mmCIF file of C-alpha atoms and ligand atoms in Angstrom:
data_model
loop_
_atom_site.group_PDB
_atom_site.id
_atom_site.type_symbol
_atom_site.label_atom_id
_atom_site.label_comp_id
_atom_site.label_asym_id
_atom_site.label_seq_id
_atom_site.Cartn_x
_atom_site.Cartn_y
_atom_site.Cartn_z
ATOM 1 C CA MET S 1 276.140 -117.183 -72.847
ATOM 2 C CA SER S 2 272.701 -116.521 -74.339
ATOM 3 C CA ALA S 3 269.451 -116.991 -72.420
ATOM 4 C CA ARG S 4 268.640 -119.887 -74.747
ATOM 5 C CA THR S 5 271.753 -121.908 -74.003
ATOM 6 C CA GLN S 6 271.462 -121.268 -70.256
ATOM 7 C CA THR S 7 268.123 -123.062 -70.137
ATOM 8 C CA LEU S 8 269.585 -126.185 -71.756
ATOM 9 C CA GLU S 9 271.071 -128.898 -69.599
ATOM 10 C CA PRO S 10 274.631 -129.845 -70.458
ATOM 11 C CA VAL S 11 274.960 -133.096 -72.387
ATOM 12 C CA ALA S 12 277.539 -135.411 -70.873
ATOM 13 C CA THR S 13 280.001 -136.675 -73.441
ATOM 14 C CA PRO S 14 280.790 -140.286 -72.592
ATOM 15 C CA PRO S 15 284.554 -140.697 -72.384
ATOM 16 C CA SER S 16 285.929 -142.670 -75.287
ATOM 17 C CA ARG S 17 287.277 -146.033 -74.167
ATOM 18 C CA GLY S 18 290.217 -145.646 -76.510
ATOM 19 C CA GLY S 19 293.263 -143.532 -75.835
ATOM 20 C CA ARG S 20 293.766 -140.293 -77.683
ATOM 21 C CA ARG S 21 297.040 -140.984 -79.432
ATOM 22 C CA PRO S 22 296.490 -141.358 -83.179
ATOM 23 C CA VAL S 23 297.676 -144.598 -84.736
ATOM 24 C CA LEU S 24 296.298 -144.088 -88.252
ATOM 25 C CA GLU S 25 295.494 -140.691 -89.742
ATOM 26 C CA ILE S 26 293.765 -140.468 -93.087
ATOM 27 C CA LYS S 27 293.994 -136.975 -94.552
ATOM 28 C CA ASP S 28 292.062 -135.545 -97.490
ATOM 29 C CA LEU S 29 291.982 -138.886 -99.312
ATOM 30 C CA HIS S 30 290.639 -138.857 -102.868
ATOM 31 C CA VAL S 31 290.085 -142.026 -104.909
ATOM 32 C CA SER S 32 288.546 -142.521 -108.305
ATOM 33 C CA TYR S 33 287.820 -145.590 -110.403
ATOM 34 C CA GLY S 34 288.603 -145.392 -114.104
ATOM 35 C CA TYR S 35 290.046 -142.718 -116.311
ATOM 36 C CA GLY S 36 288.569 -140.544 -119.010
ATOM 37 C CA GLU S 37 285.827 -137.988 -118.830
ATOM 38 C CA ASP S 38 283.807 -139.086 -115.862
ATOM 39 C CA PRO S 39 285.554 -141.443 -113.485
ATOM 40 C CA VAL S 40 283.682 -142.738 -110.427
ATOM 41 C CA GLN S 41 284.666 -140.353 -107.628
ATOM 42 C CA ALA S 42 284.580 -142.977 -104.914
ATOM 43 C CA LEU S 43 286.278 -140.886 -102.174
ATOM 44 C CA ARG S 44 286.159 -137.119 -102.121
ATOM 45 C CA GLY S 45 288.393 -135.745 -99.413
ATOM 46 C CA VAL S 46 288.065 -138.135 -96.487
ATOM 47 C CA ASP S 47 289.665 -137.204 -93.143
ATOM 48 C CA LEU S 48 289.550 -139.844 -90.457
ATOM 49 C CA THR S 49 291.709 -140.625 -87.421
ATOM 50 C CA LEU S 50 291.944 -143.943 -85.616
ATOM 51 C CA HIS S 51 293.265 -143.662 -82.065
ATOM 52 C CA GLU S 52 295.322 -146.080 -80.024
ATOM 53 C CA GLY S 53 293.160 -148.919 -78.680
ATOM 54 C CA GLU S 54 289.831 -147.678 -79.972
ATOM 55 C CA VAL S 55 287.133 -149.395 -82.004
ATOM 56 C CA LEU S 56 286.141 -147.063 -84.821
ATOM 57 C CA GLY S 57 282.970 -148.018 -86.659
ATOM 58 C CA LEU S 58 282.453 -147.096 -90.285
ATOM 59 C CA ALA S 59 278.877 -147.265 -91.523
ATOM 60 C CA GLY S 60 276.942 -146.371 -94.634
ATOM 61 C CA GLU S 61 274.860 -148.004 -97.338
ATOM 62 C CA SER S 62 276.462 -150.286 -99.877
ATOM 63 C CA GLY S 63 278.420 -148.264 -102.452
ATOM 64 C CA CYS S 64 279.261 -145.385 -100.107
ATOM 65 C CA GLY S 65 283.000 -146.060 -100.303
ATOM 66 C CA LYS S 66 283.716 -147.941 -97.069
ATOM 67 C CA SER S 67 285.787 -150.697 -98.675
ATOM 68 C CA THR S 68 287.484 -148.230 -100.998
ATOM 69 C CA LEU S 69 288.556 -146.209 -97.966
ATOM 70 C CA VAL S 70 290.270 -149.073 -96.161
ATOM 71 C CA TYR S 71 291.799 -150.548 -99.318
ATOM 72 C CA ALA S 72 293.198 -147.177 -100.343
ATOM 73 C CA ALA S 73 294.474 -146.496 -96.818
ATOM 74 C CA THR S 74 296.416 -149.774 -96.847
ATOM 75 C CA ARG S 75 297.430 -149.498 -100.526
ATOM 76 C CA LEU S 76 295.542 -152.622 -101.426
ATOM 77 C CA LEU S 77 293.208 -150.822 -103.809
ATOM 78 C CA PRO S 78 292.815 -152.957 -106.947
ATOM 79 C CA PRO S 79 292.837 -151.319 -110.408
ATOM 80 C CA PRO S 80 291.102 -149.343 -111.846
ATOM 81 C CA GLY S 81 291.078 -147.694 -108.405
ATOM 82 C CA LEU S 82 293.427 -144.732 -108.274
ATOM 83 C CA ILE S 83 294.455 -142.629 -105.272
ATOM 84 C CA THR S 84 294.503 -139.092 -106.645
ATOM 85 C CA ALA S 85 295.336 -137.158 -103.463
ATOM 86 C CA GLY S 86 295.820 -137.451 -99.735
ATOM 87 C CA GLU S 87 298.060 -139.024 -97.128
ATOM 88 C CA VAL S 88 297.714 -141.871 -94.660
ATOM 89 C CA LEU S 89 299.995 -141.556 -91.668
ATOM 90 C CA PHE S 90 300.796 -144.649 -89.634
ATOM 91 C CA HIS S 91 302.252 -143.683 -86.263
ATOM 92 C CA GLY S 92 304.875 -146.340 -85.648
ATOM 93 C CA ALA S 93 307.639 -146.611 -83.056
ATOM 94 C CA ASP S 94 309.879 -144.404 -85.238
ATOM 95 C CA GLY S 95 307.302 -141.674 -85.760
ATOM 96 C CA PRO S 96 304.696 -141.191 -88.476
ATOM 97 C CA VAL S 97 305.164 -142.643 -91.963
ATOM 98 C CA ASP S 98 302.948 -142.008 -94.969
ATOM 99 C CA ILE S 99 301.706 -145.413 -96.129
ATOM 100 C CA LEU S 100 300.857 -143.973 -99.552
ATOM 101 C CA ARG S 101 304.490 -143.030 -100.132
ATOM 102 C CA MET S 102 306.212 -145.980 -98.466
ATOM 103 C CA PRO S 103 308.621 -147.956 -100.671
ATOM 104 C CA GLU S 104 307.255 -151.368 -101.654
ATOM 105 C CA PRO S 105 309.563 -153.511 -99.403
ATOM 106 C CA ALA S 106 308.704 -151.435 -96.322
ATOM 107 C CA LEU S 107 305.057 -151.705 -97.225
ATOM 108 C CA ARG S 108 305.255 -155.497 -97.480
ATOM 109 C CA ALA S 109 306.915 -155.692 -94.061
ATOM 110 C CA SER S 110 304.312 -153.379 -92.585
ATOM 111 C CA ARG S 111 301.333 -155.415 -93.793
ATOM 112 C CA TRP S 112 300.071 -157.900 -91.202
ATOM 113 C CA GLN S 113 302.578 -156.513 -88.676
ATOM 114 C CA ASP S 114 301.301 -152.944 -88.448
ATOM 115 C CA THR S 115 297.929 -153.235 -90.099
ATOM 116 C CA ALA S 116 295.990 -156.417 -90.838
ATOM 117 C CA ILE S 117 292.760 -156.613 -92.780
ATOM 118 C CA VAL S 118 289.968 -159.155 -92.694
ATOM 119 C CA PHE S 119 288.373 -158.675 -96.101
ATOM 120 C CA GLN S 120 284.725 -158.676 -96.964
ATOM 121 C CA GLY S 121 283.768 -162.323 -97.607
ATOM 122 C CA ALA S 122 287.159 -163.449 -96.282
ATOM 123 C CA MET S 123 285.902 -166.689 -94.788
ATOM 124 C CA ASN S 124 285.489 -168.023 -98.314
ATOM 125 C CA SER S 125 289.032 -167.122 -99.261
ATOM 126 C CA LEU S 126 290.747 -169.822 -97.192
ATOM 127 C CA ASN S 127 292.582 -172.273 -99.398
ATOM 128 C CA PRO S 128 290.347 -175.375 -99.524
ATOM 129 C CA VAL S 129 293.209 -177.831 -100.000
ATOM 130 C CA HIS S 130 295.295 -176.800 -96.980
ATOM 131 C CA ARG S 131 294.597 -177.350 -93.304
ATOM 132 C CA VAL S 132 293.693 -174.098 -91.538
ATOM 133 C CA GLY S 133 296.626 -174.388 -89.109
ATOM 134 C CA ARG S 134 299.057 -174.528 -92.013
ATOM 135 C CA GLN S 135 297.472 -171.386 -93.496
ATOM 136 C CA ILE S 136 298.016 -169.508 -90.237
ATOM 137 C CA MET S 137 301.572 -170.869 -90.019
ATOM 138 C CA ASP S 138 302.276 -169.647 -93.574
ATOM 139 C CA VAL S 139 301.477 -166.064 -92.571
ATOM 140 C CA ILE S 140 303.856 -166.342 -89.610
ATOM 141 C CA GLN S 141 306.595 -167.879 -91.706
ATOM 142 C CA ALA S 142 306.393 -165.151 -94.343
ATOM 143 C CA HIS S 143 307.186 -162.522 -91.725
ATOM 144 C CA ARG S 144 309.254 -164.554 -89.257
ATOM 145 C CA PRO S 145 311.369 -166.700 -91.586
ATOM 146 C CA ARG S 146 313.680 -167.766 -88.760
ATOM 147 C CA SER S 147 310.903 -169.209 -86.603
ATOM 148 C CA THR S 148 310.878 -172.990 -86.271
ATOM 149 C CA ARG S 149 307.978 -175.156 -87.424
ATOM 150 C CA ALA S 150 307.229 -176.077 -83.811
ATOM 151 C CA GLU S 151 307.077 -172.414 -82.819
ATOM 152 C CA ARG S 152 304.722 -171.647 -85.685
ATOM 153 C CA LEU S 153 302.488 -174.580 -84.806
ATOM 154 C CA ASP S 154 302.365 -173.514 -81.161
ATOM 155 C CA ARG S 155 301.433 -170.005 -82.185
ATOM 156 C CA ALA S 156 298.740 -171.279 -84.596
ATOM 157 C CA ARG S 157 297.216 -173.378 -81.805
ATOM 158 C CA GLU S 158 297.354 -170.446 -79.413
ATOM 159 C CA LEU S 159 295.688 -168.167 -81.983
ATOM 160 C CA MET S 160 292.910 -170.698 -82.613
ATOM 161 C CA GLU S 161 292.165 -170.819 -78.902
ATOM 162 C CA MET S 162 292.287 -167.060 -78.709
ATOM 163 C CA VAL S 163 289.406 -166.809 -81.180
ATOM 164 C CA GLY S 164 287.444 -169.562 -79.440
ATOM 165 C CA ILE S 165 288.301 -172.636 -81.501
ATOM 166 C CA ALA S 166 289.811 -175.785 -79.947
ATOM 167 C CA ALA S 167 293.552 -175.876 -80.670
ATOM 168 C CA ASP S 168 293.395 -179.320 -82.281
ATOM 169 C CA ARG S 169 291.216 -177.945 -85.060
ATOM 170 C CA VAL S 170 294.448 -176.632 -86.632
ATOM 171 C CA SER S 171 294.356 -179.882 -88.569
ATOM 172 C CA ALA S 172 290.887 -179.229 -89.986
ATOM 173 C CA TYR S 173 290.300 -178.311 -93.623
ATOM 174 C CA PRO S 174 288.154 -175.225 -94.244
ATOM 175 C CA HIS S 175 285.141 -177.280 -95.384
ATOM 176 C CA GLN S 176 285.147 -179.064 -92.026
ATOM 177 C CA LEU S 177 284.474 -175.784 -90.209
ATOM 178 C CA SER S 178 281.267 -173.737 -90.040
ATOM 179 C CA GLY S 179 281.098 -170.275 -91.589
ATOM 180 C CA GLY S 180 281.495 -168.656 -88.186
ATOM 181 C CA MET S 181 284.569 -170.773 -87.429
ATOM 182 C CA ARG S 182 286.126 -169.981 -90.793
ATOM 183 C CA GLN S 183 285.610 -166.296 -90.074
ATOM 184 C CA ARG S 184 287.314 -166.784 -86.694
ATOM 185 C CA VAL S 185 290.240 -168.455 -88.435
ATOM 186 C CA MET S 186 290.565 -165.366 -90.643
ATOM 187 C CA ILE S 187 290.623 -163.209 -87.517
ATOM 188 C CA ALA S 188 293.247 -165.479 -85.935
ATOM 189 C CA MET S 189 295.346 -165.118 -89.067
ATOM 190 C CA ALA S 190 294.993 -161.337 -89.017
ATOM 191 C CA LEU S 191 296.133 -161.288 -85.388
ATOM 192 C CA ALA S 192 299.046 -163.678 -85.953
ATOM 193 C CA LEU S 193 301.704 -160.957 -85.928
ATOM 194 C CA GLU S 194 300.067 -158.823 -83.244
ATOM 195 C CA PRO S 195 299.183 -155.879 -85.503
ATOM 196 C CA ARG S 196 298.547 -152.437 -84.053
ATOM 197 C CA VAL S 197 295.534 -151.984 -86.320
ATOM 198 C CA LEU S 198 292.925 -154.570 -87.263
ATOM 199 C CA ILE S 199 290.636 -153.567 -90.125
ATOM 200 C CA MET S 200 287.503 -155.622 -90.605
ATOM 201 C CA ASP S 201 285.376 -155.089 -93.677
ATOM 202 C CA GLU S 202 281.875 -156.425 -92.965
ATOM 203 C CA PRO S 203 283.333 -159.439 -91.129
ATOM 204 C CA THR S 204 280.003 -160.761 -89.931
ATOM 205 C CA THR S 205 277.594 -159.831 -92.711
ATOM 206 C CA ALA S 206 277.315 -163.378 -94.046
ATOM 207 C CA LEU S 207 276.695 -164.904 -90.607
ATOM 208 C CA ASP S 208 273.526 -165.398 -88.612
ATOM 209 C CA VAL S 209 272.728 -162.932 -85.836
ATOM 210 C CA VAL S 210 273.842 -165.140 -82.926
ATOM 211 C CA MET S 211 277.156 -165.904 -84.591
ATOM 212 C CA GLN S 212 277.629 -162.237 -85.522
ATOM 213 C CA ARG S 213 277.216 -161.285 -81.918
ATOM 214 C CA GLN S 214 279.642 -163.869 -80.591
ATOM 215 C CA ILE S 215 282.316 -162.826 -83.051
ATOM 216 C CA VAL S 216 281.833 -159.143 -82.404
ATOM 217 C CA GLU S 217 282.074 -159.695 -78.646
ATOM 218 C CA GLN S 218 285.211 -161.724 -79.151
ATOM 219 C CA ILE S 219 286.869 -158.962 -81.150
ATOM 220 C CA VAL S 220 286.115 -156.417 -78.447
ATOM 221 C CA ASP S 221 287.395 -158.808 -75.790
ATOM 222 C CA LEU S 222 290.630 -159.349 -77.720
ATOM 223 C CA ARG S 223 291.008 -155.612 -78.178
ATOM 224 C CA ASP S 224 290.657 -155.176 -74.419
ATOM 225 C CA ARG S 225 293.326 -157.808 -73.778
ATOM 226 C CA LEU S 226 295.779 -157.022 -76.569
ATOM 227 C CA GLY S 227 295.223 -153.295 -76.992
ATOM 228 C CA PHE S 228 295.147 -153.067 -80.775
ATOM 229 C CA SER S 229 292.902 -150.568 -82.595
ATOM 230 C CA VAL S 230 290.003 -151.670 -84.763
ATOM 231 C CA VAL S 231 288.252 -150.249 -87.803
ATOM 232 C CA PHE S 232 284.985 -152.150 -88.057
ATOM 233 C CA ILE S 233 282.942 -151.694 -91.231
ATOM 234 C CA THR S 234 279.303 -152.603 -91.514
ATOM 235 C CA HIS S 235 276.103 -151.249 -93.036
ATOM 236 C CA ASP S 236 274.353 -152.216 -89.775
ATOM 237 C CA VAL S 237 274.678 -149.179 -87.498
ATOM 238 C CA SER S 238 272.856 -150.818 -84.608
ATOM 239 C CA LEU S 239 275.613 -153.458 -84.419
ATOM 240 C CA LEU S 240 278.245 -150.720 -84.326
ATOM 241 C CA VAL S 241 276.504 -148.947 -81.508
ATOM 242 C CA GLU S 242 277.118 -152.052 -79.403
ATOM 243 C CA ILE S 243 280.839 -152.256 -79.956
ATOM 244 C CA ALA S 244 282.320 -149.048 -81.309
ATOM 245 C CA ASP S 245 283.844 -146.199 -79.327
ATOM 246 C CA ARG S 246 283.368 -143.809 -82.218
ATOM 247 C CA ILE S 247 281.345 -144.005 -85.402
ATOM 248 C CA ALA S 248 281.910 -142.339 -88.760
ATOM 249 C CA ILE S 249 278.988 -142.326 -91.182
ATOM 250 C CA MET S 250 279.823 -142.308 -94.901
ATOM 251 C CA TYR S 251 277.691 -141.166 -97.764
ATOM 252 C CA ALA S 252 278.649 -140.881 -101.433
ATOM 253 C CA GLY S 253 282.377 -141.029 -100.752
ATOM 254 C CA GLU S 254 282.442 -138.596 -97.853
ATOM 255 C CA ILE S 255 282.171 -138.720 -94.076
ATOM 256 C CA VAL S 256 278.925 -136.938 -93.213
ATOM 257 C CA GLU S 257 278.923 -137.406 -89.447
ATOM 258 C CA GLU S 258 281.413 -138.465 -86.811
ATOM 259 C CA ALA S 259 280.956 -138.715 -83.040
ATOM 260 C CA THR S 260 281.067 -141.167 -80.153
ATOM 261 C CA ALA S 261 278.905 -144.230 -80.773
ATOM 262 C CA ASP S 262 276.528 -143.121 -78.078
ATOM 263 C CA GLU S 263 276.109 -139.660 -79.568
ATOM 264 C CA VAL S 264 275.538 -140.953 -83.069
ATOM 265 C CA TYR S 265 272.999 -143.417 -81.774
ATOM 266 C CA ARG S 266 271.038 -141.271 -79.381
ATOM 267 C CA ARG S 267 271.401 -137.900 -81.058
ATOM 268 C CA PRO S 268 272.069 -138.298 -84.772
ATOM 269 C CA ARG S 269 272.584 -134.870 -86.318
ATOM 270 C CA HIS S 270 272.755 -135.653 -90.013
ATOM 271 C CA PRO S 271 269.520 -136.565 -91.828
ATOM 272 C CA TYR S 272 271.361 -139.523 -93.392
ATOM 273 C CA SER S 273 272.453 -140.865 -89.978
ATOM 274 C CA HIS S 274 268.857 -140.540 -88.946
ATOM 275 C CA GLY S 275 267.740 -142.550 -91.925
ATOM 276 C CA LEU S 276 270.382 -145.237 -91.340
ATOM 277 C CA LEU S 277 269.366 -145.633 -87.706
ATOM 278 C CA SER S 278 265.747 -146.019 -88.713
ATOM 279 C CA SER S 279 266.717 -148.746 -91.183
ATOM 280 C CA PHE S 280 267.767 -151.240 -88.501
ATOM 281 C CA PRO S 281 265.968 -152.481 -85.413
ATOM 282 C CA ALA S 282 267.462 -150.930 -82.286
ATOM 283 C CA LEU S 283 269.210 -153.364 -79.954
ATOM 284 C CA ARG S 284 269.003 -151.014 -76.985
ATOM 285 C CA GLY S 285 267.902 -147.515 -76.072
ATOM 286 C CA PRO S 286 264.945 -145.655 -77.511
ATOM 287 C CA LYS S 287 262.848 -147.483 -80.118
ATOM 288 C CA ARG S 288 262.588 -145.808 -83.481
ATOM 289 C CA PRO S 289 260.073 -146.535 -86.196
ATOM 290 C CA LEU S 290 261.744 -148.485 -89.014
ATOM 291 C CA THR S 291 261.212 -146.174 -91.936
ATOM 292 C CA GLY S 292 264.447 -146.554 -93.872
ATOM 293 C CA ILE S 293 265.663 -144.023 -96.425
ATOM 294 C CA PRO S 294 263.798 -143.392 -99.668
ATOM 295 C CA GLY S 295 265.713 -143.515 -102.951
ATOM 296 C CA SER S 296 269.292 -144.651 -103.523
ATOM 297 C CA PRO S 297 272.794 -143.098 -103.374
ATOM 298 C CA PRO S 298 273.764 -140.773 -106.253
ATOM 299 C CA ASP S 299 275.763 -141.753 -109.318
ATOM 300 C CA LEU S 300 279.374 -141.054 -108.347
ATOM 301 C CA ARG S 301 280.231 -140.334 -111.987
ATOM 302 C CA ALA S 302 277.915 -137.345 -112.138
ATOM 303 C CA LEU S 303 277.467 -135.941 -108.661
ATOM 304 C CA PRO S 304 274.916 -133.183 -108.254
ATOM 305 C CA SER S 305 276.065 -129.763 -107.041
ATOM 306 C CA GLY S 306 275.581 -128.931 -103.365
ATOM 307 C CA CYS S 307 274.790 -131.709 -100.920
ATOM 308 C CA PRO S 308 274.921 -135.245 -102.387
ATOM 309 C CA PHE S 309 272.141 -136.362 -100.030
ATOM 310 C CA ARG S 310 269.682 -133.566 -100.832
ATOM 311 C CA ASP S 311 267.449 -135.579 -103.211
ATOM 312 C CA ARG S 312 266.675 -138.058 -100.445
ATOM 313 C CA CYS S 313 266.570 -135.612 -97.583
ATOM 314 C CA ALA S 314 263.370 -134.523 -95.878
ATOM 315 C CA PHE S 315 265.116 -131.428 -94.514
ATOM 316 C CA ALA S 316 266.728 -130.078 -97.701
ATOM 317 C CA PHE S 317 266.234 -126.393 -98.500
ATOM 318 C CA ASP S 318 267.358 -124.119 -101.343
ATOM 319 C CA ALA S 319 270.997 -123.796 -100.182
ATOM 320 C CA CYS S 320 271.448 -127.596 -100.341
ATOM 321 C CA ALA S 321 271.309 -127.418 -104.148
ATOM 322 C CA VAL S 322 274.247 -125.022 -104.381
ATOM 323 C CA VAL S 323 276.473 -125.148 -101.283
ATOM 324 C CA ARG S 324 278.555 -128.242 -100.599
ATOM 325 C CA PRO S 325 278.365 -128.994 -96.865
ATOM 326 C CA GLU S 326 281.663 -129.374 -95.018
ATOM 327 C CA LEU S 327 282.290 -131.479 -91.938
ATOM 328 C CA GLY S 328 282.173 -129.238 -88.869
ATOM 329 C CA PRO S 329 280.626 -128.861 -85.419
ATOM 330 C CA PRO S 330 276.810 -129.133 -85.457
ATOM 331 C CA ALA S 331 274.598 -126.211 -84.476
ATOM 332 C CA VAL S 332 273.009 -127.928 -81.498
ATOM 333 C CA PRO S 333 274.216 -126.505 -78.149
ATOM 334 C CA GLY S 334 275.756 -129.024 -75.779
ATOM 335 C CA ASP S 335 277.212 -131.399 -78.364
ATOM 336 C CA GLY S 336 280.584 -132.833 -77.496
ATOM 337 C CA PRO S 337 283.745 -131.236 -78.902
ATOM 338 C CA GLU S 338 284.714 -134.181 -81.080
ATOM 339 C CA ARG S 339 281.467 -134.305 -82.904
ATOM 340 C CA SER S 340 281.219 -133.211 -86.511
ATOM 341 C CA VAL S 341 278.541 -133.204 -89.188
ATOM 342 C CA ALA S 342 278.332 -132.133 -92.840
ATOM 343 C CA CYS S 343 274.857 -130.638 -93.177
ATOM 344 C CA LEU S 344 273.734 -127.099 -94.039
ATOM 345 C CA ARG S 345 270.985 -127.203 -91.434
ATOM 346 C CA HIS S 346 273.887 -127.131 -88.970
ATOM 347 C CA ASP S 347 276.024 -124.592 -90.806
ATOM 348 C CA ALA S 348 274.289 -121.220 -90.949
ATOM 349 C CA ALA S 349 277.584 -119.462 -91.733
ATOM 350 C CA ALA S 350 278.131 -121.411 -94.973
ATOM 351 C CA VAL S 351 274.563 -120.731 -96.071
ATOM 352 C CA ALA S 352 274.817 -117.018 -95.261
ATOM 353 C CA ALA S 353 278.187 -116.808 -97.043
ATOM 354 C CA ALA S 354 276.420 -117.973 -100.211
ATOM 355 C CA GLY S 355 273.921 -115.138 -99.786
ATOM 356 C CA LEU S 356 271.088 -117.475 -98.815
ATOM 357 C CA GLU S 357 268.774 -117.649 -95.826
ATOM 358 C CA PRO S 358 269.901 -120.149 -93.126
ATOM 359 C CA GLN S 359 267.174 -122.480 -91.871
ATOM 360 C CA PRO S 360 266.678 -123.655 -88.275
ATOM 361 C CA VAL S 361 267.795 -127.095 -87.108
ATOM 362 C CA PRO S 362 264.670 -129.289 -87.228
ATOM 363 C CA GLU S 363 263.640 -130.912 -83.973
ATOM 364 C CA GLU S 364 264.513 -134.418 -85.245
ATOM 365 C CA LEU S 365 268.115 -133.346 -85.873
ATOM 366 C CA ALA S 366 268.437 -131.664 -82.495
ATOM 367 C CA VAL S 367 267.426 -134.586 -80.257
ATOM 368 C CA ARG S 368 268.888 -134.227 -76.781
HETATM 369 P P1 LIG O 1 281.073 -149.962 -99.932
HETATM 370 O O1 LIG O 1 282.198 -150.774 -99.429
HETATM 371 O O2 LIG O 1 280.668 -148.854 -99.040
HETATM 372 O O3 LIG O 1 279.902 -150.792 -100.338
HETATM 373 P P2 LIG O 1 282.796 -149.520 -102.217
HETATM 374 O O4 LIG O 1 284.008 -148.912 -101.656
HETATM 375 O O5 LIG O 1 282.851 -150.957 -102.572
HETATM 376 O O6 LIG O 1 281.555 -149.206 -101.284
HETATM 377 O O7 LIG O 1 282.396 -148.729 -103.543
HETATM 378 C C1 LIG O 1 282.348 -147.317 -103.586
HETATM 379 C C2 LIG O 1 281.984 -146.865 -104.984
HETATM 380 O O8 LIG O 1 283.020 -147.193 -105.889
HETATM 381 C C3 LIG O 1 280.716 -147.516 -105.525
HETATM 382 O O9 LIG O 1 279.950 -146.542 -106.174
HETATM 383 C C4 LIG O 1 281.221 -148.526 -106.496
HETATM 384 O O10 LIG O 1 280.314 -148.682 -107.560
HETATM 385 C C5 LIG O 1 282.513 -147.920 -106.979
HETATM 386 N N1 LIG O 1 283.469 -148.975 -107.343
HETATM 387 C C6 LIG O 1 284.002 -149.898 -106.512
HETATM 388 N N2 LIG O 1 284.849 -150.712 -107.182
HETATM 389 C C7 LIG O 1 284.841 -150.276 -108.471
HETATM 390 C C8 LIG O 1 285.499 -150.679 -109.664
HETATM 391 N N3 LIG O 1 286.353 -151.713 -109.687
HETATM 392 N N4 LIG O 1 285.240 -149.979 -110.802
HETATM 393 C C9 LIG O 1 284.393 -148.942 -110.797
HETATM 394 N N5 LIG O 1 283.745 -148.511 -109.694
HETATM 395 C C10 LIG O 1 283.961 -149.155 -108.565
HETATM 396 MG MG1 LIG O 2 282.301 -152.817 -99.083
#
């Protein structure tokens, strides 16, 4: 151990609340939109693992590929989206299966039962002419055709109560419920078949802050009781810090940093994570000035060489124009083992391999 590392105190890695058994493993996923000369390269080699019982937060500015990632991983990607490479392993009772290569009937059975999604803007997708209870019952009937109407109604009432709505509101029409209640109905519907994985794409973005909070707390509470795993997508990192066990930060179709929520929040290593955290008011912990990130994400049809974030990055140096950063352990001593970052300030070996001069980790990216 060098003299330098001996003088540093060890950083405690908070234990993840989730278990360590993988339930969903996304491997080297590539997605593009459109054909021809320059398709939009919306995902460029994403690796991400969701563990049993954990809440995994996915954050990044609009257009970074968050929705594309979860749609592709569940094979719900609408055209012209095209999965060009990768695998998505769901670890079921009979071992892992690749969702991307599952036959259509198996896939249909697996939806809602294994993995349920609450889509972005879902609360406006309830059918306005049917009572909400009936809409929940329809989901149950599609997968449990032998259930009786009374059983389905009981379950719908139970689900409504589970998400904090009085059971007798099963007879309400969507327009008779507030936005927050409609969003809760969507969550109830997603939980109807007790899925192992609940994916939520910006479920609270359209709601006011108080309502957002209540819903988020409810999801975590249900996770604690029922033990499912959650992928929670939002552009608001400070909300994720409150609820997630782990956070993955996306930029331009790639994961650029991944660590426990606490580590990402208190010690962001990637300049982009830094920028994201300074774009939202902190709910707890150290106050940061709200500076935001200058500029906007790159055109995914014509990505620059090297690091896609370099044009907006205050810490870019000459290597960033030529070497593409790979996700790996950061250069700061004491970081937890599960932490990874894609930034050349943290990867002296990649810079040296390109024959260039590595640069030190700036103080801001080495917060301890
Ligand atoms: P996020 O959910 O993070 O806001 P998306 O996954 O919706 O991002 O989009 C990722 C990228 O893919 C964006 O650059 C977006 O413009 C592009 N994209 C999404 N849908 C389409 C589409 N139907 N056709 C072409 N490009 C698309
Ligand atoms: Mg989206």
